[in-house]
Short mmCIF file of C-alpha atoms in Angstrom, two decimals:
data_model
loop_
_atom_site.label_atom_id
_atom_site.label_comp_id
_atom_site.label_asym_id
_atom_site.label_seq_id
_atom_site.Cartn_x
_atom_site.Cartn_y
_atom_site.Cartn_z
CA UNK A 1 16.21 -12.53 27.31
CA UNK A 2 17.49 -12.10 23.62
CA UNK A 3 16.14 -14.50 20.43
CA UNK A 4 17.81 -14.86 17.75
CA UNK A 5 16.48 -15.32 14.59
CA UNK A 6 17.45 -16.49 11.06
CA UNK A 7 17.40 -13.90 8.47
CA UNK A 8 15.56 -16.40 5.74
CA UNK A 9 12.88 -17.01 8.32
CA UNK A 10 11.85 -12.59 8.51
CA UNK A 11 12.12 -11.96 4.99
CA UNK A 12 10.95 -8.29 5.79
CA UNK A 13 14.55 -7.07 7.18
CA UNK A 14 16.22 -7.22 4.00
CA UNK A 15 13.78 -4.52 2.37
CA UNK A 16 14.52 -1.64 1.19
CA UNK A 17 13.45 2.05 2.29
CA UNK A 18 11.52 2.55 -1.01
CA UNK A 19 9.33 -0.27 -0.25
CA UNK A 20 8.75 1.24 3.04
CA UNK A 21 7.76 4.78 1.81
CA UNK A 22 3.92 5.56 1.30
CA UNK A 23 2.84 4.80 -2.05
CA UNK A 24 0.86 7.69 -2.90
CA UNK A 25 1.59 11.30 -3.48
CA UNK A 26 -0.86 13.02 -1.15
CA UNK A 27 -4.09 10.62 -0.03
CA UNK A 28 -6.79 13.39 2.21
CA UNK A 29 -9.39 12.14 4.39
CA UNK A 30 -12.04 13.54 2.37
CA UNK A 31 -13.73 14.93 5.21
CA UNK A 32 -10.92 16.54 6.37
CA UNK A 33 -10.69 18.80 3.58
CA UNK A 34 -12.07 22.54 3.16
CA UNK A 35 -10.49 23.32 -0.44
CA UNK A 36 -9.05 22.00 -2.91
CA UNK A 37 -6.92 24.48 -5.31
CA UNK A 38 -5.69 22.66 -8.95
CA UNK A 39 -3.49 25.14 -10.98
CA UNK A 40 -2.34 24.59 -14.36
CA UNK A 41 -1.79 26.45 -17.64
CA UNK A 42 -2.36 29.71 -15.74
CA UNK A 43 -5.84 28.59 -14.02
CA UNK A 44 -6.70 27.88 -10.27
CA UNK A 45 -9.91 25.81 -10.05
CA UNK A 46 -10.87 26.07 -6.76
CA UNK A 47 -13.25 23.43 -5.03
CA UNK A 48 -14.80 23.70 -2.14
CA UNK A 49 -15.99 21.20 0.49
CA UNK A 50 -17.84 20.97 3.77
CA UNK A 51 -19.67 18.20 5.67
CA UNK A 52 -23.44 17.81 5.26
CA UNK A 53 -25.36 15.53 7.80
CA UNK A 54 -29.35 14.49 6.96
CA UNK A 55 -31.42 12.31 9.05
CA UNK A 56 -33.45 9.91 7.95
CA UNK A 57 -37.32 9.45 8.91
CA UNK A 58 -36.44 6.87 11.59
CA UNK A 59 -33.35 8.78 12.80
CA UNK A 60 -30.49 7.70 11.17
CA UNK A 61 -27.92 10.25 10.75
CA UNK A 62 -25.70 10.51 7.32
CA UNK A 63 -22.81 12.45 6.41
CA UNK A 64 -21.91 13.01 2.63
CA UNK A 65 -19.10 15.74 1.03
CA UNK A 66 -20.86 18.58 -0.42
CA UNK A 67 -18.48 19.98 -2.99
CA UNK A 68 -18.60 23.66 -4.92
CA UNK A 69 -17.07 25.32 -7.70
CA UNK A 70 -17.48 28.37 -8.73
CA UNK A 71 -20.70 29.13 -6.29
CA UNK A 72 -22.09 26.04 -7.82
CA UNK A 73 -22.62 22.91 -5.93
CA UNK A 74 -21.51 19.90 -8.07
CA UNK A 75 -23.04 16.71 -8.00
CA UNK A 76 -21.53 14.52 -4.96
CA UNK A 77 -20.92 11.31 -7.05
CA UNK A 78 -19.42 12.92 -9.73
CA UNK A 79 -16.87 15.03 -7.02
CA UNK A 80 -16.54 11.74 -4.77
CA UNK A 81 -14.94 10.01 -8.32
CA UNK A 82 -13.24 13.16 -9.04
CA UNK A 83 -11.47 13.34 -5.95
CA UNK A 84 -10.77 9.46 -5.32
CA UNK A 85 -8.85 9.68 -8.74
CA UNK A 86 -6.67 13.10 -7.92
CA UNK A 87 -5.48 11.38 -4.65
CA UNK A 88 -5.08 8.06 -5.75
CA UNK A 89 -2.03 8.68 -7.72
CA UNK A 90 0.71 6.64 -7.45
CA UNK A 91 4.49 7.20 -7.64
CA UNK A 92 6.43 5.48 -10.26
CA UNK A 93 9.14 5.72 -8.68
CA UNK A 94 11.77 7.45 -6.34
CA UNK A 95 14.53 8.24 -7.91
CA UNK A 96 14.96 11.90 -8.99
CA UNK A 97 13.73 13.38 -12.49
CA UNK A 98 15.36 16.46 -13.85
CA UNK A 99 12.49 19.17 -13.42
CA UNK A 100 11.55 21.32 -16.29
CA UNK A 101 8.64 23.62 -16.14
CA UNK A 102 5.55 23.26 -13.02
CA UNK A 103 2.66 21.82 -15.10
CA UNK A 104 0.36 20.87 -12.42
CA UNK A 105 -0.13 22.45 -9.06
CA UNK A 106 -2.89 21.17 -6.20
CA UNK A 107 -2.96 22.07 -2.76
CA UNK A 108 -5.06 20.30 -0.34
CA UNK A 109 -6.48 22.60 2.23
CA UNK A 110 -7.73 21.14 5.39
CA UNK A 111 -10.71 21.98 7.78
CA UNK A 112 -9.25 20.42 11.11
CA UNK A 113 -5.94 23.01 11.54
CA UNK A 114 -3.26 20.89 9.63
CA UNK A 115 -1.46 22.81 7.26
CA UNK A 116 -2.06 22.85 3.68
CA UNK A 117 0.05 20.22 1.34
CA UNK A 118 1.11 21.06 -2.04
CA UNK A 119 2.11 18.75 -5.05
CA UNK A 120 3.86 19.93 -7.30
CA UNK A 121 4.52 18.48 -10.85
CA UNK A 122 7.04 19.42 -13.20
CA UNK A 123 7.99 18.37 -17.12
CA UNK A 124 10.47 16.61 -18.00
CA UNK A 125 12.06 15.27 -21.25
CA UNK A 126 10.99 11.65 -20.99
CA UNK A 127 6.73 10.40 -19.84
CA UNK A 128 8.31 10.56 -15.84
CA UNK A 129 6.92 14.43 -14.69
CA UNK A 130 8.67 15.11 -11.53
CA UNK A 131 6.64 16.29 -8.04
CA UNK A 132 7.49 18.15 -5.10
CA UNK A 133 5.58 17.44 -1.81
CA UNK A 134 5.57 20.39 0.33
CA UNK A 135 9.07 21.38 -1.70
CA UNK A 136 10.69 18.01 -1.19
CA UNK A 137 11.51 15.86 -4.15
CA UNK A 138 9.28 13.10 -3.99
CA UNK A 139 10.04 11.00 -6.93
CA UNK A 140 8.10 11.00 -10.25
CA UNK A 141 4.84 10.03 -11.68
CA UNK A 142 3.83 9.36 -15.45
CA UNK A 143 2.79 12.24 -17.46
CA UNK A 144 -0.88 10.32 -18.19
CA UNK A 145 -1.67 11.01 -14.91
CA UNK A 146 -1.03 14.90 -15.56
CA UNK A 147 -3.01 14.94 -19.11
CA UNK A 148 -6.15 12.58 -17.02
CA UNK A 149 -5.92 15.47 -13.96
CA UNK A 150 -6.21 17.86 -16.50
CA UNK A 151 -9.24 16.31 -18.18
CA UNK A 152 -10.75 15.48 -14.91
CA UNK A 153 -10.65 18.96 -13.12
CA UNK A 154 -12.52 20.33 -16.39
CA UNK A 155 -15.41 17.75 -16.27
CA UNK A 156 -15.77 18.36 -12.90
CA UNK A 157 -15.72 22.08 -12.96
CA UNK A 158 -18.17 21.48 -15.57
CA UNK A 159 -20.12 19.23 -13.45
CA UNK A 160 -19.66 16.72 -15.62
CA UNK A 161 -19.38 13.30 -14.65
CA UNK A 162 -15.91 12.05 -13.98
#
């Protein structure tokens, strides 16, 4: 048995491959993660995470993110924001930027056995920075979300709220 069907009435089959491809740069399971390493400007901040569960006095069972820098635990809301932002970030697009110098460098390091993934973002001479996932082009993003990454990782190493 074979339909056939109208282009005009599945407008999905005349999309393109960019529309297809995964928004975001790098987007963790939170609880999947052991480490996160940001590098930039010739510092690694290192964060830590692991899996905390509590029980409640009638039993119920909850698991937050505890997060540490530096030997310091940092305060879970502030990390939880911290973290949504740094893998929220979006492409702007896929075409290929002409890469200048690395200005921003995090590796997600993961508690389950996957292998680590590493973003890498490079200058350019316009606002697009380039990135490399895992050392394959993967488009560019704006170079606000560099400067806000930047600004971020300090507050939180800071504890600071982010």
């Amino acid at each position: 048995l074979v339909y056939k069907i109208a282009a005009s009435k599945v407008t999905w089959v005349s999309t393109s491959l960019e529309k297809l491809e995964y928004e975001y740069i790098l987007k963790p399971k939170t609880d999947k993660l052991s480490s996160v390493d940001v590098t930039y400007d010739g510092k690694t901040y290192s964060f830590t995470t692991e899996q905390k569960t509590s029980t409640d006095d009638d039993g119920n069972e909850t698991t937050s993110t505890a997060a540490t820098y530096d030997g310091e635990e940092l305060n879970s809301s502030y990390f939880d924001n911290y973290i949504s932002a740094l893998t929220s970030v979006t492409r702007g697009g896929t075409e290929s930027v002409s890469a200048g110098d690395e200005v921003l460098k995090v590796t997600y390091n993961y508690n389950n056995g996957k292998s680590s993934d590493t973003a890498v973002y490079y200058a350019s001479d316009t606002t697009k920075v380039a990135v490399k996932v895992n050392g394959t082009d993967y488009g560019y993003v704006y170079d606000s979300h560099v400067s806000q990454t930047k600004t971020n990782t300090e507050k939180i190493a800071a504890n600071e709220k982010v």
